[in-house]
Short mmCIF file of C-alpha atoms in Angstrom, two decimals:
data_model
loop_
_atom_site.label_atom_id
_atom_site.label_comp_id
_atom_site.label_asym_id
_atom_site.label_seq_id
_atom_site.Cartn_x
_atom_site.Cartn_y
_atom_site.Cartn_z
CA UNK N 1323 125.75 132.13 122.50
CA UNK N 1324 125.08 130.23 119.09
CA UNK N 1325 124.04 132.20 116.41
CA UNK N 1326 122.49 129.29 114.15
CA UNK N 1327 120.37 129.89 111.08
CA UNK N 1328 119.68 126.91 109.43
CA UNK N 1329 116.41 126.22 107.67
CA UNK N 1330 115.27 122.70 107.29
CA UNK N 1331 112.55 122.18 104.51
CA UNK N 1332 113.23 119.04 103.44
CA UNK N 1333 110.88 116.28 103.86
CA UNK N 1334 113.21 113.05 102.55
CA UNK N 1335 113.70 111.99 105.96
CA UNK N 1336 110.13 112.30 107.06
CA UNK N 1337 108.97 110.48 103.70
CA UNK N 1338 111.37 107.67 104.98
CA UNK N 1339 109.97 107.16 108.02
CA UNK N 1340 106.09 107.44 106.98
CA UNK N 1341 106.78 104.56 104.21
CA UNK N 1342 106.11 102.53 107.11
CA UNK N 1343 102.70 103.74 107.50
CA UNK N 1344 101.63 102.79 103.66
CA UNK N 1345 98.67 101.33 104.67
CA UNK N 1346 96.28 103.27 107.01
CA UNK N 1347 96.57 102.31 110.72
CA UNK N 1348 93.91 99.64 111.98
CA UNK N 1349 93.98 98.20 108.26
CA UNK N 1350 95.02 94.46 108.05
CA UNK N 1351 98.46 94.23 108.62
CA UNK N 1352 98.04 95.80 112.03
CA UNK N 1353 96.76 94.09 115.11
CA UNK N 1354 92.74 95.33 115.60
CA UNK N 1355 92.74 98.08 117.87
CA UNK N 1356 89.93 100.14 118.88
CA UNK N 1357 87.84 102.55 116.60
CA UNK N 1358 89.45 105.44 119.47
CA UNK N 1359 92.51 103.85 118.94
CA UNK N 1360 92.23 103.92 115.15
CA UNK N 1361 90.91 107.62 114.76
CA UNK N 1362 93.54 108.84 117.67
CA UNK N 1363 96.71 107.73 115.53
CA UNK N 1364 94.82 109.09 112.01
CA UNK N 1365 94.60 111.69 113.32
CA UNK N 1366 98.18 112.27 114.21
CA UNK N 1367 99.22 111.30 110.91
CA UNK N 1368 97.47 113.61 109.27
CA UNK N 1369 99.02 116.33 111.58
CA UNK N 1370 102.51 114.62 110.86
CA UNK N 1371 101.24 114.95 106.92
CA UNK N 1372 100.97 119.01 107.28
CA UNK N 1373 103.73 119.60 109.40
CA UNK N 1374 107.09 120.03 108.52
CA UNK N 1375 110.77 119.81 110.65
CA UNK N 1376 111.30 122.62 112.57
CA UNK N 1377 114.16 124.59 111.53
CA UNK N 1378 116.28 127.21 114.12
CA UNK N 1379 113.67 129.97 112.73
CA UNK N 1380 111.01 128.16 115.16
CA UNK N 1381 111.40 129.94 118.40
CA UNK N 1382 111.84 126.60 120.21
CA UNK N 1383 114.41 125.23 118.04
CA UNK N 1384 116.15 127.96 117.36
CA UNK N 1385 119.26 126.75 118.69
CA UNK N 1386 119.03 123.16 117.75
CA UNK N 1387 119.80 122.53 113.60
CA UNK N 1388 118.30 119.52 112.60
CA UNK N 1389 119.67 119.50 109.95
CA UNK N 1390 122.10 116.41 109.98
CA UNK N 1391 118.95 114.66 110.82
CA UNK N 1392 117.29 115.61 107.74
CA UNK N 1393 119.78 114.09 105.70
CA UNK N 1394 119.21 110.49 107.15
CA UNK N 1395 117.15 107.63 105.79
CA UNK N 1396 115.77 105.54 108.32
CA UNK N 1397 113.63 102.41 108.55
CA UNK N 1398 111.59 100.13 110.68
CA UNK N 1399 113.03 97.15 112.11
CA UNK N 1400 113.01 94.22 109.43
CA UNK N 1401 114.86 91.48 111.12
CA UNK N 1402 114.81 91.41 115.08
CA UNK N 1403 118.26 90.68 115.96
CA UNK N 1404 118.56 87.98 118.73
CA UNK N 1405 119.59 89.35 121.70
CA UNK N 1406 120.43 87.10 124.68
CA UNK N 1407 120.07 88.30 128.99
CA UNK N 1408 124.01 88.05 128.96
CA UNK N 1409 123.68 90.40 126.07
CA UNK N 1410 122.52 93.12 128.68
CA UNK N 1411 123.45 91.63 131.85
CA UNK N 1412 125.44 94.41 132.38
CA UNK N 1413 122.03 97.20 132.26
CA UNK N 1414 120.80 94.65 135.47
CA UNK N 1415 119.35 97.31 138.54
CA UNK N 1416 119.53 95.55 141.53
CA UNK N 1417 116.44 96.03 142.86
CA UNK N 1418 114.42 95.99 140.00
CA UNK N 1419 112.17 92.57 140.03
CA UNK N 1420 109.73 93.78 137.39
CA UNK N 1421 111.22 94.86 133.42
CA UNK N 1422 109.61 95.35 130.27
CA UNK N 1423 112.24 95.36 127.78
CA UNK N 1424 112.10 96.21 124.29
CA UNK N 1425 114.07 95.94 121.10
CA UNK N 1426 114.42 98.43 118.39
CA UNK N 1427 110.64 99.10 119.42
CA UNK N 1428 109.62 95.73 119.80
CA UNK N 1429 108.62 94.08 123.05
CA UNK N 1430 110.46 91.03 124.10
CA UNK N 1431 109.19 89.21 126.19
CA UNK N 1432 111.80 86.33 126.63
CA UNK N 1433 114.48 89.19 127.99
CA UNK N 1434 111.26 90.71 130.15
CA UNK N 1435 110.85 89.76 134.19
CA UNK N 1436 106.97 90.26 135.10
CA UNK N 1437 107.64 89.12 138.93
CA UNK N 1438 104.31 90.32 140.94
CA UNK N 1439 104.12 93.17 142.96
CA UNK N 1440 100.97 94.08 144.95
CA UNK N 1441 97.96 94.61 141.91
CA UNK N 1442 100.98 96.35 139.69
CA UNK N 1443 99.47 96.62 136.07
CA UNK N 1444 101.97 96.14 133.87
CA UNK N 1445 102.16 95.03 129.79
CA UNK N 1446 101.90 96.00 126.55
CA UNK N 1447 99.37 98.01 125.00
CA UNK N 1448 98.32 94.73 122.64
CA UNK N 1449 98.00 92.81 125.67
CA UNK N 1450 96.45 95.03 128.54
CA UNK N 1451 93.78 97.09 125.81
CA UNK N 1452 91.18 93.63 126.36
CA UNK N 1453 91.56 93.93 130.13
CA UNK N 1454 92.36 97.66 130.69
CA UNK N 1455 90.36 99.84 128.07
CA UNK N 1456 89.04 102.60 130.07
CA UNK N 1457 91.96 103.17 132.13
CA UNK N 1458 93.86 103.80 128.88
CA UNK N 1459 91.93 105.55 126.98
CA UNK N 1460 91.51 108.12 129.63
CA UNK N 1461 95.20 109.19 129.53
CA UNK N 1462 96.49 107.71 125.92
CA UNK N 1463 97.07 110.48 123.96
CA UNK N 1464 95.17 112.54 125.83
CA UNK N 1465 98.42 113.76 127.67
CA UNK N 1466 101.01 114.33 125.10
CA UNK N 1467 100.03 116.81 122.58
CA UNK N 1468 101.16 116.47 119.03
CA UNK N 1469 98.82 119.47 117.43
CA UNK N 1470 102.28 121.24 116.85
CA UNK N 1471 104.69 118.61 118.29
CA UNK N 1472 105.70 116.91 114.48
CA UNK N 1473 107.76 114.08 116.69
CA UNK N 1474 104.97 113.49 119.26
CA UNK N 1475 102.59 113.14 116.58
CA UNK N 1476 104.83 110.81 114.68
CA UNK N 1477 104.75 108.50 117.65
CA UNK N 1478 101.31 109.01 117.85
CA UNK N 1479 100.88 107.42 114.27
CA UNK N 1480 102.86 104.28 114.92
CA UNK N 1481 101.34 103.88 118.52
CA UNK N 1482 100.99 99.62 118.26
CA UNK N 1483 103.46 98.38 120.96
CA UNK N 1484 103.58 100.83 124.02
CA UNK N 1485 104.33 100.13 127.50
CA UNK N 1486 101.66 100.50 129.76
CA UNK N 1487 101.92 100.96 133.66
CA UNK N 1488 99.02 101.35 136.08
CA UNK N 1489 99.97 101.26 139.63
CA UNK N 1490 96.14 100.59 141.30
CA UNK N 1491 94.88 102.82 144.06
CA UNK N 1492 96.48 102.99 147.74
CA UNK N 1493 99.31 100.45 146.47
CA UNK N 1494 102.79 101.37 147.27
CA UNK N 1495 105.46 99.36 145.05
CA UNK N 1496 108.41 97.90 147.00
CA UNK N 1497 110.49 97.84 143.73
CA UNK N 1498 111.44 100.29 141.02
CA UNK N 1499 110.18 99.25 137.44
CA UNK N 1500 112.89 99.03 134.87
CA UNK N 1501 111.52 99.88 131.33
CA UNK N 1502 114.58 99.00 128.95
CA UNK N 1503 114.36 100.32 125.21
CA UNK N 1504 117.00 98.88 123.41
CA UNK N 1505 118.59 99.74 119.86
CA UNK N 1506 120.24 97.00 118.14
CA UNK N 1507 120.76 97.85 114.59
CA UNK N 1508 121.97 100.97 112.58
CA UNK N 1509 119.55 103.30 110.18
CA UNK N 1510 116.54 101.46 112.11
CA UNK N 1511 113.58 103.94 113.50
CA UNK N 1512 111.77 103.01 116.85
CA UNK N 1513 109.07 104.75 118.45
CA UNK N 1514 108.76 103.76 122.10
CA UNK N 1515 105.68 104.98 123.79
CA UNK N 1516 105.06 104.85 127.53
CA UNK N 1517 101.96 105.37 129.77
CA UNK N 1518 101.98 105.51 132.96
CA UNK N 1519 99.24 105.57 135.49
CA UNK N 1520 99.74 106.03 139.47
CA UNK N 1521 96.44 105.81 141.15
CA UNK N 1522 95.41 108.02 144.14
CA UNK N 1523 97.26 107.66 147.03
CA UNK N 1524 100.03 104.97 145.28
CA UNK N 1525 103.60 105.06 145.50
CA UNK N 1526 106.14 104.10 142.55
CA UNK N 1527 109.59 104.24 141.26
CA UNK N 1528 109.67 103.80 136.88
CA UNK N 1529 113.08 103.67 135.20
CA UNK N 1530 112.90 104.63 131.72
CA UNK N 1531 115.72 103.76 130.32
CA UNK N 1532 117.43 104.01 126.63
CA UNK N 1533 120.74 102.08 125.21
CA UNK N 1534 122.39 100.90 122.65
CA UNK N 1535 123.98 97.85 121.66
CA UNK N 1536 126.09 99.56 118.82
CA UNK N 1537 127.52 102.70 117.77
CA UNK N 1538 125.82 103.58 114.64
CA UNK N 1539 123.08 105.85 113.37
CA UNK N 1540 119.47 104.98 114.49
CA UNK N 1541 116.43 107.33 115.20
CA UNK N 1542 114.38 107.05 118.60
CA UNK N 1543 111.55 109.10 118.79
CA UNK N 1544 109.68 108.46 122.80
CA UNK N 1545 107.02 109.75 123.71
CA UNK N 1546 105.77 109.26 128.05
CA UNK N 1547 101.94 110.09 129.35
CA UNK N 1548 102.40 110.10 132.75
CA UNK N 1549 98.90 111.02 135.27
CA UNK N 1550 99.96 111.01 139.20
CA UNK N 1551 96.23 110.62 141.22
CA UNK N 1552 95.72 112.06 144.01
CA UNK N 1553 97.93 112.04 146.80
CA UNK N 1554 100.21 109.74 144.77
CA UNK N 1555 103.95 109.77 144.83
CA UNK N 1556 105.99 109.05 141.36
CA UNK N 1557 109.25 108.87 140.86
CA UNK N 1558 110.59 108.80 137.86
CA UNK N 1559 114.14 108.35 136.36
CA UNK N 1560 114.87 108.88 133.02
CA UNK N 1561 118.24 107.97 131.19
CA UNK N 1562 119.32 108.70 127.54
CA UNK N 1563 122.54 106.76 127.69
CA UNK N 1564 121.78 106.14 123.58
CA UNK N 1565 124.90 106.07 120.96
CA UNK N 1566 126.85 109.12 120.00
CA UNK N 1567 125.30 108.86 116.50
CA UNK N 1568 121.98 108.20 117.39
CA UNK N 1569 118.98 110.79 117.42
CA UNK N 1570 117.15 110.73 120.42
CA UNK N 1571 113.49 113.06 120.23
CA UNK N 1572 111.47 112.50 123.15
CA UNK N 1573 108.62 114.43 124.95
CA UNK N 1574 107.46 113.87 128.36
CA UNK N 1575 103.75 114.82 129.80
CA UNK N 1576 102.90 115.10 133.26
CA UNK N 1577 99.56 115.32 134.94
CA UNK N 1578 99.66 116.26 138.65
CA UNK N 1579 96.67 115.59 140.84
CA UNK N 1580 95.29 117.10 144.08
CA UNK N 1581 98.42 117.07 147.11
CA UNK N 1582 100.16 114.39 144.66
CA UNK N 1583 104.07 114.35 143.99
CA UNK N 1584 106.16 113.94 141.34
CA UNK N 1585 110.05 113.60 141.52
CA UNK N 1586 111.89 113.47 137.82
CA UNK N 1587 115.84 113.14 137.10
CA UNK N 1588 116.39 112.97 133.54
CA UNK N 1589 120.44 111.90 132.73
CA UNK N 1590 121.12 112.60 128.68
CA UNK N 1591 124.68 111.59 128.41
CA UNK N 1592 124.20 109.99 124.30
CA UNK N 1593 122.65 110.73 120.99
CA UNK N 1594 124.42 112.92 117.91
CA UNK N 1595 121.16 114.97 118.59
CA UNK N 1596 118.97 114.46 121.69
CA UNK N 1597 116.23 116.75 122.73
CA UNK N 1598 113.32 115.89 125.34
CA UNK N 1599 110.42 117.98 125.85
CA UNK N 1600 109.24 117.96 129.66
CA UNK N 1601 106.17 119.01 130.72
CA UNK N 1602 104.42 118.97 133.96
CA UNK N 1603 100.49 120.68 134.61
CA UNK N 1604 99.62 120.64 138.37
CA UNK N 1605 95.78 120.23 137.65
CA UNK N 1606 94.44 120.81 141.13
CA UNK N 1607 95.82 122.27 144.60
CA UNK N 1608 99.30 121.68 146.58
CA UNK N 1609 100.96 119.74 143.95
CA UNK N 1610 104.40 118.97 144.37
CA UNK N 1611 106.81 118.70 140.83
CA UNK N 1612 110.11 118.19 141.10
CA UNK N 1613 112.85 118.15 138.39
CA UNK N 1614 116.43 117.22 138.23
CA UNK N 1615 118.30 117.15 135.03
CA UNK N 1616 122.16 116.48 134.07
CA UNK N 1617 123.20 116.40 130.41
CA UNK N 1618 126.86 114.91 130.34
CA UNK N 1619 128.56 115.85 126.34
CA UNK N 1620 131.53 116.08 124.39
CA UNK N 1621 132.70 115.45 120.78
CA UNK N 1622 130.37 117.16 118.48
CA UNK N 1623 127.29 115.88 120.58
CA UNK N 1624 124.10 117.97 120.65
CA UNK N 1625 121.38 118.02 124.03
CA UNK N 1626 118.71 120.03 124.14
CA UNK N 1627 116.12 119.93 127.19
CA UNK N 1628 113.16 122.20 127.13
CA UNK N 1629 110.62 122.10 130.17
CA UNK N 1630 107.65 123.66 131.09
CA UNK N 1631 105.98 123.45 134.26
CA UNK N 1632 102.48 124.67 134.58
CA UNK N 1633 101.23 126.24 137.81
CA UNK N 1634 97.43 125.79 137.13
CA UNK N 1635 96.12 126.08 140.44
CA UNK N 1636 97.05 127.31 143.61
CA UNK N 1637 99.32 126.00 146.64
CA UNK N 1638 101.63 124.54 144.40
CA UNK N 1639 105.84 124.13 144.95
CA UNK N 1640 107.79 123.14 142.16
CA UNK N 1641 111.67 122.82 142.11
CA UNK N 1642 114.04 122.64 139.45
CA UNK N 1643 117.79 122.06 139.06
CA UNK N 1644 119.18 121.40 135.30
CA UNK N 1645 123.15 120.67 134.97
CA UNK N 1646 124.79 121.00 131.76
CA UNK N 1647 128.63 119.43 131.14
CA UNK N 1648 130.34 120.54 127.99
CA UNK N 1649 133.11 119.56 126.34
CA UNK N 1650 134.97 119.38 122.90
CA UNK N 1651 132.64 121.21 120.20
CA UNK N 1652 129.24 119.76 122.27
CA UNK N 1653 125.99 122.24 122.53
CA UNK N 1654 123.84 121.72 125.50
CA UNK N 1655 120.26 124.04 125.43
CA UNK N 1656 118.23 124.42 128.35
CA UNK N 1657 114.96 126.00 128.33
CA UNK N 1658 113.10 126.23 131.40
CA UNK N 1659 109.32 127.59 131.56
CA UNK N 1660 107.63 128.09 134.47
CA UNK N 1661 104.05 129.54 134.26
CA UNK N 1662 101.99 130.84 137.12
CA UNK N 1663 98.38 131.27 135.89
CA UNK N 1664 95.98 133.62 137.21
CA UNK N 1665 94.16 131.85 140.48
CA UNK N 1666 97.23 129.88 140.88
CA UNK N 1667 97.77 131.93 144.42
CA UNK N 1668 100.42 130.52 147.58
CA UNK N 1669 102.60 129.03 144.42
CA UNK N 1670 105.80 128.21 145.19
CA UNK N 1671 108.76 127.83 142.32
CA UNK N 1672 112.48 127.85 142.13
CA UNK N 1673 114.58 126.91 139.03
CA UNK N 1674 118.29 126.79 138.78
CA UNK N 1675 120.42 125.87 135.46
CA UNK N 1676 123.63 125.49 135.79
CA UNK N 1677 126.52 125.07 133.32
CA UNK N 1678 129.97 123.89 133.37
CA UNK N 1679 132.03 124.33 130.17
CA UNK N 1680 135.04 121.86 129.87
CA UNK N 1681 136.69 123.37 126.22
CA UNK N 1682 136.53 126.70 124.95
CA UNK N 1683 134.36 125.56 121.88
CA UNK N 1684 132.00 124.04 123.95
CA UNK N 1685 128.39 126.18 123.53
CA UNK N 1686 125.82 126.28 126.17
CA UNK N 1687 122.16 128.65 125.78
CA UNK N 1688 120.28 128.43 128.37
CA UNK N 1689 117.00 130.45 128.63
CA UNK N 1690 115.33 130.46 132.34
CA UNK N 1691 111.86 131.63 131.34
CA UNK N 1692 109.18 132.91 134.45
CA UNK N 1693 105.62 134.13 133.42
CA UNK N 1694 103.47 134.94 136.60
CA UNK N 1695 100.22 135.93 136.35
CA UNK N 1696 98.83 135.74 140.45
CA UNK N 1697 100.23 138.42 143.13
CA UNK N 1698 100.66 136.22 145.77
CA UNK N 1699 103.66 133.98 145.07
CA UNK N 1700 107.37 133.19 145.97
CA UNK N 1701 109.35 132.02 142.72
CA UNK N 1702 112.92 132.86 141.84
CA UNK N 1703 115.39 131.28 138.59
CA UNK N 1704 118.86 131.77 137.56
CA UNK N 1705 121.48 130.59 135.24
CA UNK N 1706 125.30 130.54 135.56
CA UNK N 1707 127.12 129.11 132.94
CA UNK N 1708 131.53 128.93 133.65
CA UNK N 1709 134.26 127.10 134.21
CA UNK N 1710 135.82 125.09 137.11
CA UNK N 1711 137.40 127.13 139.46
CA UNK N 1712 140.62 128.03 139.42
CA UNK N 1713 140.88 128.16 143.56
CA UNK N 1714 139.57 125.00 143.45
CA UNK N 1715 141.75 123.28 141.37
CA UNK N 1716 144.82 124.97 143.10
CA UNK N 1717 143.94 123.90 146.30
CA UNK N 1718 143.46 120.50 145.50
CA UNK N 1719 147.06 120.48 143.36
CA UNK N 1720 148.24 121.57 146.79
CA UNK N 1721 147.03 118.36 148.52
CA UNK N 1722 149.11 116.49 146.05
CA UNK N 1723 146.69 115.84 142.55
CA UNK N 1724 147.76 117.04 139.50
CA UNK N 1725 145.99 119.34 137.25
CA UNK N 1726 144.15 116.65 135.33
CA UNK N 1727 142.69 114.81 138.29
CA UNK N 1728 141.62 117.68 140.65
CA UNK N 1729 140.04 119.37 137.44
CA UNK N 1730 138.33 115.66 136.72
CA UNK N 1731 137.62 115.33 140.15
CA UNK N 1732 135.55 119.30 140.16
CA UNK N 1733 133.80 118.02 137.03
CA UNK N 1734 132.09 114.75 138.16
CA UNK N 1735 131.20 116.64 141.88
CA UNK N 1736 129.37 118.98 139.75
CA UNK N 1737 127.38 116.47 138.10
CA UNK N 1738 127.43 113.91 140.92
CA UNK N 1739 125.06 116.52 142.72
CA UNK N 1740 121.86 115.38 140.22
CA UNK N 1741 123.16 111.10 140.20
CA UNK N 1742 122.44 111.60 144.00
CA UNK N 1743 119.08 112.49 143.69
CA UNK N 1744 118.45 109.01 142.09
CA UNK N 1745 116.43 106.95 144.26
CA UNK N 1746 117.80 103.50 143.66
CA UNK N 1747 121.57 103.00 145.25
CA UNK N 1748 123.00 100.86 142.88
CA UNK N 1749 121.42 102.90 139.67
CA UNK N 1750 123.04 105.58 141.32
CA UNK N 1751 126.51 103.60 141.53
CA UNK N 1752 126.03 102.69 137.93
CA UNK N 1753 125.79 106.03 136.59
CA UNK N 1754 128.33 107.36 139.07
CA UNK N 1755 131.08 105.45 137.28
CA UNK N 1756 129.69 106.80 133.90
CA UNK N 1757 130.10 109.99 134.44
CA UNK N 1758 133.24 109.51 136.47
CA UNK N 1759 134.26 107.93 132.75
CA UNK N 1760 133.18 110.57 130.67
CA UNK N 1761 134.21 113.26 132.42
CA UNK N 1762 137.60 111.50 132.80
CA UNK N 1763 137.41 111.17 128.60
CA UNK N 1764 136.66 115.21 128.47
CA UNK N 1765 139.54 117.05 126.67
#
């Protein structure tokens, strides 16, 4: 277990960042937005104004230092850098017909594919506010809370060029949405925000999906809304696949309707620092939330996943498996909440983190949390964190691999377990040979 102390006070980084926001949001230089639009992201920057970083003596960071990240200077884009389809040919999903890309935070539309598909809403915030206002303003902001959350509020306060997705009622997609944020440039801070919509009794697959073009030092601070209707089903991959010198915050809210389902697999395999914030509130009865996450490090890379799933009313199942893969001097956190309110009755949980540690100064805390407060419920959790198993890796030496592939081979079973729970094949075959690379890169 890490004992870390560190105390982050300073605000250089933050002031960096906020220079940006000089003038006051809905002033001139901005695209006209709403008067809710304009008092929403005020209001988060004054919140960003009185908060500070959070240091390891905040309970939920209190294994994550930040404090390589405070010593940064970042900035907004300046000059879009020109980036061609054969630039990312190689990020093509085969069955993906509709992308939204974007490029260090801006949309771009020439590398975008808006093919059709049923009455699928799907655009930028700039665009779709004119044709879409109430549906947005329902959910935007409304899901994500930044009260305490400095990052969320931060994206709050540049909210300008956010994907928006609104899957209409009874309308089943017959092809997964790719949403591609792109970084192109070092020292360059992006703020990708994402809402998406799935009316009752709809059926999706969204790909959120985060790379980089370069190996330098950016900052990417996401923030997702996500409201499943009633009855819906969402599915919902995520991928950090983001430079190894790259900070990656990101905070994920989930809204769960009556009988409505949501399935998320979250893959962090980049980032210096990466943390993501998950959480899920079934609203009304039988519910269904499902998460699957696999964080893939080495070097001196840092992941941190926290999650909280919120039983608010009864009949609801909710499954979790988290995988962590250490090696060199990498940290990997996991904290998983699960809360069972009072009146939440017939509930139905199980969480399992799991940890594999590849070096022995790799460093893995995880902290299964369950809080019930109904009497008639079936939940269990558990953690194991170890190493590959020694049987295992002598009996496949005895069918003729050496050391180094039967222990490579152990490794990428262990995480090949979440990649399978991917619902697009040929995603799945992508990220397959990732982690079959990285884990063959592991010391």
């Amino acid at each position: 277990m890490s004992t870390g102390t560190t105390i982050v006070k300073e605000r250089g980084v933050l002031d960096s960042l906020l220079a940006a926001l000089a003038l006051p949001p809905g002033s001139a230089s901005t695209p006209k937005q709403p008067d809710w639009l304009i008092v929403l992201r005020a209001q988060a920057l004054e919140r960003v104004g009185a908060l500070t970083l959070p240091s390891t003596h905040d309970e939920a960071w209190r294994f994550t230092s930040l404090a390589a990240f405070s010593r940064q200077t970042f900035h907004p884009l300046k000059t879009p850098t020109p980036v061609q389809p054969k630039d990312i040919a190689h990020l093509h999903i085969e069955e993906v017909t509709t992308r939204l890309v974007f490029v260090d935070g801006v949309h771009a539309p020439q590398l975008s594919s808006l093919s059709p598909d049923g009455d699928l809403v799907l655009g930028t915030l700039a665009t779709l506010l004119p044709l879409q206002a109430a549906a947005i303003q329902a959910h935007l902001g409304q899901l994500a809370a930044s009260n305490n959350a400095l990052f969320a509020a931060l994206n709050t306060a540049f909210l300008q060029d956010a994907a928006v997705l609104i899957v209409p009622r009874d309308t089943a997609l017959a092809a997964p949405v790719h949403l591609l944020f792109i970084s192109t440039q070092a020292d360059v801070a992006s703020h990708p925000r994402l809402l998406v919509a799935a009316g009752a009794g709809s059926k999706a697959t969204v790909i959120e999906d985060y790379v980089a073009l370069h190996e330098g030092t950016y900052f990417t601070n996401a923030v997702a809304e996500v409201a499943v209707g009633a009855n819906a089903q969402l599915d919902h991959v995520r991928l950090q696949r983001e430079s190894t010198q790259a900070f990656h915050m990101a905070s994920c809210a989930v809204s769960l309707a009556a009988s409505s389902r949501y399935h998320s697999v979250s893959i962090a395999l980049g980032g210096q620092i990466s943390r993501l914030d998950l959480n899920a509130t079934q609203t009304a009865e039988g519910s269904e939330c499902v998460l699957d996450g696999l964080a893939l490090i080495g070097g001196e890379q840092t992941a941190d996943t926290h999650t909280f799933i919120d039983h608010a009313k009864p009949h609801g199942v909710s499954r979790q498996l988290h995988k962590c893969i250490v090696g060199g001097h990498a940290h990997a956190v996991f904290n998983g909440q699960v809360m069972v309110r009072p009146g939440a009755q017939k509930t139905d949980s199980a969480q399992s983190s799991r940890n594999l540690l590849l070096s022995g100064k790799a460093v893995v805390d995880t902290q299964p949390q369950l809080e019930i407060f109904a009497d008639d419920v079936k939940c269990t959790h558990g953690a194991t964190v170890g190493q590959l198993d020694s049987d295992e890796v002598f009996y496949l030496q005895s069918r003729g691999l050496s050391e180094h592939v039967a222990r490579n081979l152990l490794t990428y079973a262990f995480g090949a377990e979440v990649i399978d729970r991917i619902p697009v094949a040929s995603l799945r075959r992508q990220l397959e040979q990732t982690v079959l690379e990285q884990t063959t890169d592991q010391p």
